[in-house]
Tab-separated table of C-alpha atoms and ligand atoms in Angstrom:
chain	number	residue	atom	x	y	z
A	1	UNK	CA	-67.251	47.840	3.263
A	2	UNK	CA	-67.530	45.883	-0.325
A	3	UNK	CA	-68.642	42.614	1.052
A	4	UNK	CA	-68.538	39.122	-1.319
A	5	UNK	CA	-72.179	37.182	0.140
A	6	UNK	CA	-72.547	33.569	-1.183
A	7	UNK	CA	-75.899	32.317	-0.505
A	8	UNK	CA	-77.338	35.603	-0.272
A	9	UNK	CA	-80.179	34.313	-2.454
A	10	UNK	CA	-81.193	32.260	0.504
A	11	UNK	CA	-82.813	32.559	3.873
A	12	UNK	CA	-80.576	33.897	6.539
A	13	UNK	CA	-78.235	34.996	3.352
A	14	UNK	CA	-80.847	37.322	1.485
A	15	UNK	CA	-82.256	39.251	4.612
A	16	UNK	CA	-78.364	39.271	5.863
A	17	UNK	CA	-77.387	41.245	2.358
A	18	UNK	CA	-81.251	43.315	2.886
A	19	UNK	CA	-79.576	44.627	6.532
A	20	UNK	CA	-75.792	45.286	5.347
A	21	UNK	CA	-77.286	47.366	2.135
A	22	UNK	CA	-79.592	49.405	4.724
A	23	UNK	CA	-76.223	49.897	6.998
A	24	UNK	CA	-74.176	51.246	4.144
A	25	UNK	CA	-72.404	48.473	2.466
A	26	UNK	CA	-71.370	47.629	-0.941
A	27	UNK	CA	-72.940	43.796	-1.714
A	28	UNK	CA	-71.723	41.360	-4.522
A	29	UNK	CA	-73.651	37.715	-4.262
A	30	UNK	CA	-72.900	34.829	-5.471
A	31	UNK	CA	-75.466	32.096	-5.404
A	32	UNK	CA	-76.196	29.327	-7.881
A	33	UNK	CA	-79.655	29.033	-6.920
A	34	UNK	CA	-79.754	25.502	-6.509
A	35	UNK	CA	-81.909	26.309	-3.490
A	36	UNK	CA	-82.170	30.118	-3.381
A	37	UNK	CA	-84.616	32.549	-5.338
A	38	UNK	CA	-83.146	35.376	-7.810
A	39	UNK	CA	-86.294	37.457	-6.258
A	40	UNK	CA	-84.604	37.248	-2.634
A	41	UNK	CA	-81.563	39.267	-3.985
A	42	UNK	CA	-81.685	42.708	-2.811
A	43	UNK	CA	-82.056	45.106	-6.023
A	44	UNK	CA	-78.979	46.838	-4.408
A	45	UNK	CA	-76.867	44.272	-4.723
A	46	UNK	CA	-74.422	42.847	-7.789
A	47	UNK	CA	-75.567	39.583	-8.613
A	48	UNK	CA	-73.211	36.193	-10.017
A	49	UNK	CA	-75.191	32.968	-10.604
A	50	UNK	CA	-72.545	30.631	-9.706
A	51	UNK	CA	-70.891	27.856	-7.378
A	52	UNK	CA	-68.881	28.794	-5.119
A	53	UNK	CA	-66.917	25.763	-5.601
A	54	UNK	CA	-66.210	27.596	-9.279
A	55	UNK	CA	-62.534	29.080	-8.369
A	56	UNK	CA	-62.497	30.565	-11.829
A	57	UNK	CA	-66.183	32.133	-11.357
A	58	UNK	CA	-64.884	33.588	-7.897
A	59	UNK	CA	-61.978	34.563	-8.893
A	60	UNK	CA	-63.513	36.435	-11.987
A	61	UNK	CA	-66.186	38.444	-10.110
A	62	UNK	CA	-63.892	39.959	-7.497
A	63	UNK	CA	-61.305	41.083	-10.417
A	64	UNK	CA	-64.355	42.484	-11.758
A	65	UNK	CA	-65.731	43.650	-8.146
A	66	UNK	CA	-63.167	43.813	-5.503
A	67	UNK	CA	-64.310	43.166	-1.698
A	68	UNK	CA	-63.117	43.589	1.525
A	69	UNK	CA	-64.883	40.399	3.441
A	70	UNK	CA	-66.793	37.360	2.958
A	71	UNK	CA	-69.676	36.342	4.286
A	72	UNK	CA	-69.809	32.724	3.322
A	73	UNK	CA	-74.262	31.473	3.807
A	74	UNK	CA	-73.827	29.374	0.880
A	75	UNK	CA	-74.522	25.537	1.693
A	76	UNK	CA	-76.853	22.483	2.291
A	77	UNK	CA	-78.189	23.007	5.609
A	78	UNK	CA	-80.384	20.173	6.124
A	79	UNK	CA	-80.043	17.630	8.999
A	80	UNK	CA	-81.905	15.320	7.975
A	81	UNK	CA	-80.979	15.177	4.364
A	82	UNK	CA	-77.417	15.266	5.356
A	83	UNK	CA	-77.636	11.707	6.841
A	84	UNK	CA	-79.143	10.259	3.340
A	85	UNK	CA	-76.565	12.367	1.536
A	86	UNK	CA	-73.313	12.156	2.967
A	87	UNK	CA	-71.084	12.620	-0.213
A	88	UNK	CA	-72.821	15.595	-1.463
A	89	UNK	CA	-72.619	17.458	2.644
A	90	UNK	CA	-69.301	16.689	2.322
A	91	UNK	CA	-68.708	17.632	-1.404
A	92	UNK	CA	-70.479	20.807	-1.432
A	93	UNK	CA	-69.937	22.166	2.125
A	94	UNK	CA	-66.622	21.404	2.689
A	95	UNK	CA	-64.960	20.793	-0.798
A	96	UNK	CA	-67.027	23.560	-1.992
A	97	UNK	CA	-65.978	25.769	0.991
A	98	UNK	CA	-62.138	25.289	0.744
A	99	UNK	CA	-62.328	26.158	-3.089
A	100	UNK	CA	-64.143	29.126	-1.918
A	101	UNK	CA	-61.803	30.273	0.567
A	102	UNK	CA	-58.570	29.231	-2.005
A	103	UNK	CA	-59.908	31.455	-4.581
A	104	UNK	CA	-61.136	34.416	-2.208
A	105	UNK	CA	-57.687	34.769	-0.664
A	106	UNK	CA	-55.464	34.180	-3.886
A	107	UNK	CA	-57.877	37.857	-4.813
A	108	UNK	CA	-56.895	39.031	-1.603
A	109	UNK	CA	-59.837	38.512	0.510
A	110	UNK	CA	-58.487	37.759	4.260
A	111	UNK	CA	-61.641	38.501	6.253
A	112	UNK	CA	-64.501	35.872	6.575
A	113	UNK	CA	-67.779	35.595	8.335
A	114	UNK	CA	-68.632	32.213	7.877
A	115	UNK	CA	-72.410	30.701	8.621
A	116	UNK	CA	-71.623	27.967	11.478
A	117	UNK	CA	-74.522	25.928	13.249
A	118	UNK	CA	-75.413	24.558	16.979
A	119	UNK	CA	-75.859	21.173	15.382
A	120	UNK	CA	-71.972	21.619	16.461
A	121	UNK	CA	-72.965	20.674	19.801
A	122	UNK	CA	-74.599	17.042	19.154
A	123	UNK	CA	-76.110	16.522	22.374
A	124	UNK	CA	-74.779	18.636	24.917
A	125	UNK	CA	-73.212	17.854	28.385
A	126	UNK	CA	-75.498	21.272	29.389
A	127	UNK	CA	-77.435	23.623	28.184
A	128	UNK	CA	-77.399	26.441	27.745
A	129	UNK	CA	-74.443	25.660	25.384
A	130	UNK	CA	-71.137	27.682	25.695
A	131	UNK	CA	-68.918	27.664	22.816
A	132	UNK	CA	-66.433	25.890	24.861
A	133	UNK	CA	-68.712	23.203	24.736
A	134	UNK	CA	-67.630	20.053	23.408
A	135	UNK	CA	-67.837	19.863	19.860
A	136	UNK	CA	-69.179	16.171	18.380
A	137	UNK	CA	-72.101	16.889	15.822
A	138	UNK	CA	-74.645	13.889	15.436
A	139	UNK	CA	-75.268	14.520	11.877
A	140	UNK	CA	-72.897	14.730	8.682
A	141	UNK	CA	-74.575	18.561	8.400
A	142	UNK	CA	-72.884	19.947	11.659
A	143	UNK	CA	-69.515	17.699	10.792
A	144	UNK	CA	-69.392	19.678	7.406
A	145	UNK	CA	-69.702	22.845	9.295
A	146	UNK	CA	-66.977	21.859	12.116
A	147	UNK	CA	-64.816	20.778	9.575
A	148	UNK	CA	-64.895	24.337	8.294
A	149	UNK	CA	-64.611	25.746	11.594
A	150	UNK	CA	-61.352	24.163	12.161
A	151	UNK	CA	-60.069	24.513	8.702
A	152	UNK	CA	-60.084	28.624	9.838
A	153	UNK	CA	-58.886	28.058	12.348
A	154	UNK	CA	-55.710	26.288	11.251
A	155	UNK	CA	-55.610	28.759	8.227
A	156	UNK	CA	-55.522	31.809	10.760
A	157	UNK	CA	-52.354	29.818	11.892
A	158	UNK	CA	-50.765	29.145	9.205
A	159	UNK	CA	-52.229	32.267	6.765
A	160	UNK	CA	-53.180	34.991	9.087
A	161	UNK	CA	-56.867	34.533	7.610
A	162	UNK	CA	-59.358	36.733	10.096
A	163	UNK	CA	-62.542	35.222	10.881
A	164	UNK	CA	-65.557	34.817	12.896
A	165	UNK	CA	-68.017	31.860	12.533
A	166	UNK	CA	-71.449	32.444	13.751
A	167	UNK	CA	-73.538	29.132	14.996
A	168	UNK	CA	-76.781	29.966	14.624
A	169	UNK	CA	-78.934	27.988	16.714
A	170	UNK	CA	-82.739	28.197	14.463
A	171	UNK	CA	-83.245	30.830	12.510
A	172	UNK	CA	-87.300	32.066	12.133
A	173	UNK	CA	-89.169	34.810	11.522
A	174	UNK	CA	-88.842	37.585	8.466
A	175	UNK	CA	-88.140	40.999	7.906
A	176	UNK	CA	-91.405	42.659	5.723
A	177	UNK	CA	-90.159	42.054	2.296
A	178	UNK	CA	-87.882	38.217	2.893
A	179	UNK	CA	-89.051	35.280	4.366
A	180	UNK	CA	-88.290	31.541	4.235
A	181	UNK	CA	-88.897	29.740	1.328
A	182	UNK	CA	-87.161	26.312	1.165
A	183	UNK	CA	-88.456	23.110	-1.093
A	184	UNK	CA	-88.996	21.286	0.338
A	185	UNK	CA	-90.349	22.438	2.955
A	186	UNK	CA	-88.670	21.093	6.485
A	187	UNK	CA	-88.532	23.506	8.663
A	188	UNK	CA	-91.165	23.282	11.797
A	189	UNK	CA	-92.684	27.102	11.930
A	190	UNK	CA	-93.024	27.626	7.901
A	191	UNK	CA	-94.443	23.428	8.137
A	192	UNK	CA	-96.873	24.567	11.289
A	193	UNK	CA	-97.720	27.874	9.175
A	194	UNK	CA	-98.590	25.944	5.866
A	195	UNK	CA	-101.181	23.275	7.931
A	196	UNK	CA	-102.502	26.543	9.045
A	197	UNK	CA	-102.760	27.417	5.438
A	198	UNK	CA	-104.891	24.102	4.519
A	199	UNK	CA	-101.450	23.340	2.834
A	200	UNK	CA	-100.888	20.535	4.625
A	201	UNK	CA	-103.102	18.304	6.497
A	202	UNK	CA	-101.371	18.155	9.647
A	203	UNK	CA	-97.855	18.408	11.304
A	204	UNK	CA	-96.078	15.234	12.623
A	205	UNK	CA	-94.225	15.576	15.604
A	206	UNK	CA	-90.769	13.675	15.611
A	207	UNK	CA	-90.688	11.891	18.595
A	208	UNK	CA	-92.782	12.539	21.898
A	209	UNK	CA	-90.371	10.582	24.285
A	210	UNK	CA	-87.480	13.057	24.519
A	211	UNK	CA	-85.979	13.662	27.940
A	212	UNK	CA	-87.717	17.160	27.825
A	213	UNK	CA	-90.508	18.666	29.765
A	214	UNK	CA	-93.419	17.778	27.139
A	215	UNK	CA	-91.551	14.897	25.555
A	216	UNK	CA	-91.275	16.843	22.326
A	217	UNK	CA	-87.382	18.140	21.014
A	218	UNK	CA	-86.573	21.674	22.617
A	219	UNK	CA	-84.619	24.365	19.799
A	220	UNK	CA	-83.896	28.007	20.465
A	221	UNK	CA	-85.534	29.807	17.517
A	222	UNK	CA	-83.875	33.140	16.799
A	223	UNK	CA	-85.357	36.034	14.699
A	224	UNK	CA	-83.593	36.319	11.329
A	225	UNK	CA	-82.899	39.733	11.894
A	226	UNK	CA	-81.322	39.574	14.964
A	227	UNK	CA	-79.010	37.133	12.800
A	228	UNK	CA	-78.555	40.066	10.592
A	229	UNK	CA	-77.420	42.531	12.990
A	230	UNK	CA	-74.985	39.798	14.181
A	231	UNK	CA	-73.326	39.478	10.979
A	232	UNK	CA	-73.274	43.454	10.600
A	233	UNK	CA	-71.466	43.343	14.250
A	234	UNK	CA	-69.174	40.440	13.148
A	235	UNK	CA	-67.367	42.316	10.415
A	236	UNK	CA	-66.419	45.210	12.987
A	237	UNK	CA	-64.645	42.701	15.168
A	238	UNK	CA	-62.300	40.402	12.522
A	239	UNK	CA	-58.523	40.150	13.414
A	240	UNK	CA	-55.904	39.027	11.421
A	241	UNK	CA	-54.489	35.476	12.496
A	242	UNK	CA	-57.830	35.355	14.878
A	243	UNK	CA	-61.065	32.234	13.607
A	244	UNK	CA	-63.254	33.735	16.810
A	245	UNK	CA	-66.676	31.639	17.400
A	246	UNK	CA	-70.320	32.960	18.576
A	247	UNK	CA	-73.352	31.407	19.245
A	248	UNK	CA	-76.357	33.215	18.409
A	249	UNK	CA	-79.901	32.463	20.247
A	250	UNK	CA	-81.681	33.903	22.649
A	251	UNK	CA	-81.073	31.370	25.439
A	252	UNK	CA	-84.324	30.396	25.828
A	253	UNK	CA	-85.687	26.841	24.791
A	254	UNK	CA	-89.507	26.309	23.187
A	255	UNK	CA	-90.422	22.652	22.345
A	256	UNK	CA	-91.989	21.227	18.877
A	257	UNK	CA	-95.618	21.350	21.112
A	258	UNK	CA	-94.911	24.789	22.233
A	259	UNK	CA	-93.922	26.023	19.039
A	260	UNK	CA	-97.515	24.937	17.863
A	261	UNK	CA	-99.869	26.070	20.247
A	262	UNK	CA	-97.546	29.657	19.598
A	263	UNK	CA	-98.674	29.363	16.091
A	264	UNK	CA	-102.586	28.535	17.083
A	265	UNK	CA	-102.428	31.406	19.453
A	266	UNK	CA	-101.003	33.729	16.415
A	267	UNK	CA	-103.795	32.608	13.948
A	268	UNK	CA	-106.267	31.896	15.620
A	269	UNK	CA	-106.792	28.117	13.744
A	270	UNK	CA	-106.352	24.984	14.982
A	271	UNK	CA	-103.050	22.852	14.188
A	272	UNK	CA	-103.285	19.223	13.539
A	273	UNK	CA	-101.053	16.845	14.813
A	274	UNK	CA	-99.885	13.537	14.712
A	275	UNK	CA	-96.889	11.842	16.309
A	276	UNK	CA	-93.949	10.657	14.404
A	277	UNK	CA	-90.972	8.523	14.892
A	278	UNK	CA	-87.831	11.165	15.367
A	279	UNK	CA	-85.667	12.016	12.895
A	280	UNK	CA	-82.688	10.757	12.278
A	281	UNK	CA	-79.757	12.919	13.857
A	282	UNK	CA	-82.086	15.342	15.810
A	283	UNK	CA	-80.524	16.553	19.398
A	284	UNK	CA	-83.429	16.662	22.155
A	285	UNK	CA	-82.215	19.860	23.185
A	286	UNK	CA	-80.290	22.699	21.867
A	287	UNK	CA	-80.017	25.922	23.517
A	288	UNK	CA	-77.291	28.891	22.975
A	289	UNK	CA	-75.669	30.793	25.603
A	290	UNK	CA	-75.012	33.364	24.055
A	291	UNK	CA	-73.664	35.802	26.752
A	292	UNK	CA	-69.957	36.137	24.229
A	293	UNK	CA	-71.775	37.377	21.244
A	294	UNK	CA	-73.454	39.886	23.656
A	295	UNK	CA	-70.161	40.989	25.324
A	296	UNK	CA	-67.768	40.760	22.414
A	297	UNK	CA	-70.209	41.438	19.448
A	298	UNK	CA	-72.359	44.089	21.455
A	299	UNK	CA	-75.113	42.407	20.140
A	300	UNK	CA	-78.763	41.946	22.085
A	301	UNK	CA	-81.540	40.579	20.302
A	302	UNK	CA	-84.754	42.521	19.516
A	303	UNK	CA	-87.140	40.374	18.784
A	304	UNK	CA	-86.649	37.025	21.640
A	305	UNK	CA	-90.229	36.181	21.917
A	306	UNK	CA	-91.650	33.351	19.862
A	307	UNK	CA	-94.912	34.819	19.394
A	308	UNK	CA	-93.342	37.876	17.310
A	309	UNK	CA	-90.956	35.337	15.058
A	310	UNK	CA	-94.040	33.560	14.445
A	311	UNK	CA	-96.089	36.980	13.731
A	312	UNK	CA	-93.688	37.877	11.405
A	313	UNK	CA	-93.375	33.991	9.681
A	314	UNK	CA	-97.000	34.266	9.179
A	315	UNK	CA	-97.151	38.222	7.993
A	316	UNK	CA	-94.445	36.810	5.726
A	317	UNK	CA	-96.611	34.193	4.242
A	318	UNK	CA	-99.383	35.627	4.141
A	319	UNK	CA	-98.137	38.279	2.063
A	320	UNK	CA	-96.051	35.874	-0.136
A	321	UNK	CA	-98.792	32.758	-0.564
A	322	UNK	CA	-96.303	31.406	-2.992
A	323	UNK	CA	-92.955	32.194	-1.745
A	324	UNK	CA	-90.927	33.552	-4.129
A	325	UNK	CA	-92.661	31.602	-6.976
A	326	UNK	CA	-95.571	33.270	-9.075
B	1	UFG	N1	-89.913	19.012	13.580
B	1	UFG	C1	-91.076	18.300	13.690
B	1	UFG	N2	-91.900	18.209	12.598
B	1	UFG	C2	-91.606	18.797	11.412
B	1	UFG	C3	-90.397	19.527	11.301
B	1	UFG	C4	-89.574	19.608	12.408
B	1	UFG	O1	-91.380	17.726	14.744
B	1	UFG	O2	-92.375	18.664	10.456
B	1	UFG	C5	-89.040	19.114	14.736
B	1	UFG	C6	-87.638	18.585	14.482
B	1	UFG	O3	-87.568	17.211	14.701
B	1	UFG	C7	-86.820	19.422	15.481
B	1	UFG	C8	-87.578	20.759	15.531
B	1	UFG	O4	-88.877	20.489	15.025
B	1	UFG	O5	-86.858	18.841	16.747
B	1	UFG	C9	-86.941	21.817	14.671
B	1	UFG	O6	-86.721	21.276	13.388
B	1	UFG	P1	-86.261	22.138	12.132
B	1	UFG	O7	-86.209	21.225	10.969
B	1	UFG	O8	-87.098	23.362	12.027
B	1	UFG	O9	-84.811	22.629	12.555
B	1	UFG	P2	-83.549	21.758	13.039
B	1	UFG	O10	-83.424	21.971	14.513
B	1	UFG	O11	-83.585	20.384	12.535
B	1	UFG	O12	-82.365	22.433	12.243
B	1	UFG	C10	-82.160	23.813	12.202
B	1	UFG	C11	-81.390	24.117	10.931
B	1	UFG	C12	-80.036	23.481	11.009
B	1	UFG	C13	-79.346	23.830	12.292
B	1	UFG	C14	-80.203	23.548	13.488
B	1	UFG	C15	-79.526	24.043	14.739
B	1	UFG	O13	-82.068	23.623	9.795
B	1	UFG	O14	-79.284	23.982	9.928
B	1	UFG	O15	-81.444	24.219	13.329
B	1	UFG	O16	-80.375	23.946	15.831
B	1	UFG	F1	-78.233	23.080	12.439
């Protein structure tokens, strides 16, 4: 297919475009790079630096490129950020997104995979999480994303628009060539990885007095590429008049404490730590069941253990000391 990818200069974005060149498809990004890297852009794919909120930019590169689908990564993605920034979440992820999706369609685009997130669930009732779960996000982040989520939904209604939303529980890991590279830095494996690094000097632990085995806040980390292959498996399975929903994890919980004595274990160094107040809008616990995405999507993920998402994190870094910079 000739796919539109915005964000596909960032994280889950660039090794998302890396996977749908290797299966065959025709790429076109747009990203403004506001928080993504030129280098992360596949050399196989056509390449637009602009907003997606820029109808006339859109609108412009698919008259110029014509696709078939859109896989929509571009956004702030930040929890914590999100509660010191409400106007700009809600400017640029869901003002941003409609503009998106009016110019896409007016070109004729009426197939979307959009980037969704568990932060959905605020704190669940159960877990694992179901996507049937009720929906009441804790942060202005996963309200942006909802909002979305319900604005295809009423436009598969009213338009016919196709499209499935993925909610990615945490994305980790790397394939051998794209990693994570976000700056700041906030993320808890890339943080862990840089004390290893003598980046840092140690790693502060929101919150120890979570209702969770340990005390510390429990996340299901997925491997990037198993993200990938979901979005590969996504565009197979878009109906017109249908906004479907999938969680994506690998139903299996590790806590902030686990995650670093994984990452000691890896490399072999010592992690310090130091305990932290928790951060604002964090859920204790957030873990996918994600038994529809296996039956609907086909889709089984590779790579479940922690250890190898951290292997691969570190391989990543260690390779790429810099990130994407010098
Ligand atoms: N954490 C620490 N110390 C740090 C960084 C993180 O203790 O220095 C903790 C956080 O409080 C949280 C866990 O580690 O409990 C994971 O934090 P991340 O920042 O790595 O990821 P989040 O769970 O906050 O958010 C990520 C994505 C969101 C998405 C969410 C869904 O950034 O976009 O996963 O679970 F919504």
């Amino acid at each position: 297919m000739r796919l539109l990818v915005t964000g596909g200069a960032g994280y889950v974005g660039s090794v998302t475009v890396e996977a749908l060149i290797e299966g065959g498809h025709e790429v076109m990004v747009i990203d403004d790079l506001r928080t993504g890297h030129r280098q992360a852009v596949h050399p196989g794919a056509a390449f637009v630096q602009a907003d997606v909120a820029d109808e006339a930019a859109v609108r412009a590169a698919l008259r110029h490129q014509p696709c078939d689908a859109l896989l929509h990564f571009a956004a702030l993605s930040l929890v914590d950020a999100s509660m010191r920034d409400p106007h700009g979440y809600f400017q640029n992820n869901v003002g941003g997104t409609l503009a998106l999706l009016r110019a896409v369609t007016a070109e004729g685009v009426h197939r979307v995979v959009f980037s969704s997130t568990a932060a959905l669930y605020g704190t669940p009732e159960r877990t694992p999480i179901p996507e049937g779960a009720t929906l009441s996000p804790e942060n202005v982040y996963g309200e942006t994303k909802l909002q979305i989520e319900r604005a295809l939904q009423w436009l598969a209604r009213t338009t016919g628009l196709a499209s499935v939303a993925l909610r990615y529980f945490n994305a980790a890991g790397a394939s051998g060539e794209r990693g994570e590279d976000h700056r700041p830095e906030s993320h808890l494996i890339p943080i862990v990885l840089d004390v290893v690094r003598g980046v840092r000097p140690e790693v502060l632990i929101f919150g120890d007095d979570y209702p969770t085995p340990d005390g510390t806040a429990v996340r299901d980390y997925i491997h990037v590429l198993d993200l990938a292959d979901a979005h590969r498996r996504a565009l197979e399975v878009l109906e017109a008049g249908q906004a479907k929903a999938y969680n994506l994890g690998n139903g299996a919980g590790s806590s902030v404490a686990e995650v670093i004595s994984t990452v000691q274990q890896v490399t072999g160094r010592e992690v310090p730590t130091r305990v932290a107040p928790r951060r604002a809008g964090d859920s204790p616990v957030l873990v996918a069941d994600a038994s529809l995405a296996r039956s609907e999507l086909g889709w089984q993920p590779r790579r479940p253990e922690l250890g190898e998402i951290v292997e691969d994190a570190w391989r990543w870094r260690q390779a790429h000391p810099h990130g994407y910079g010098a």
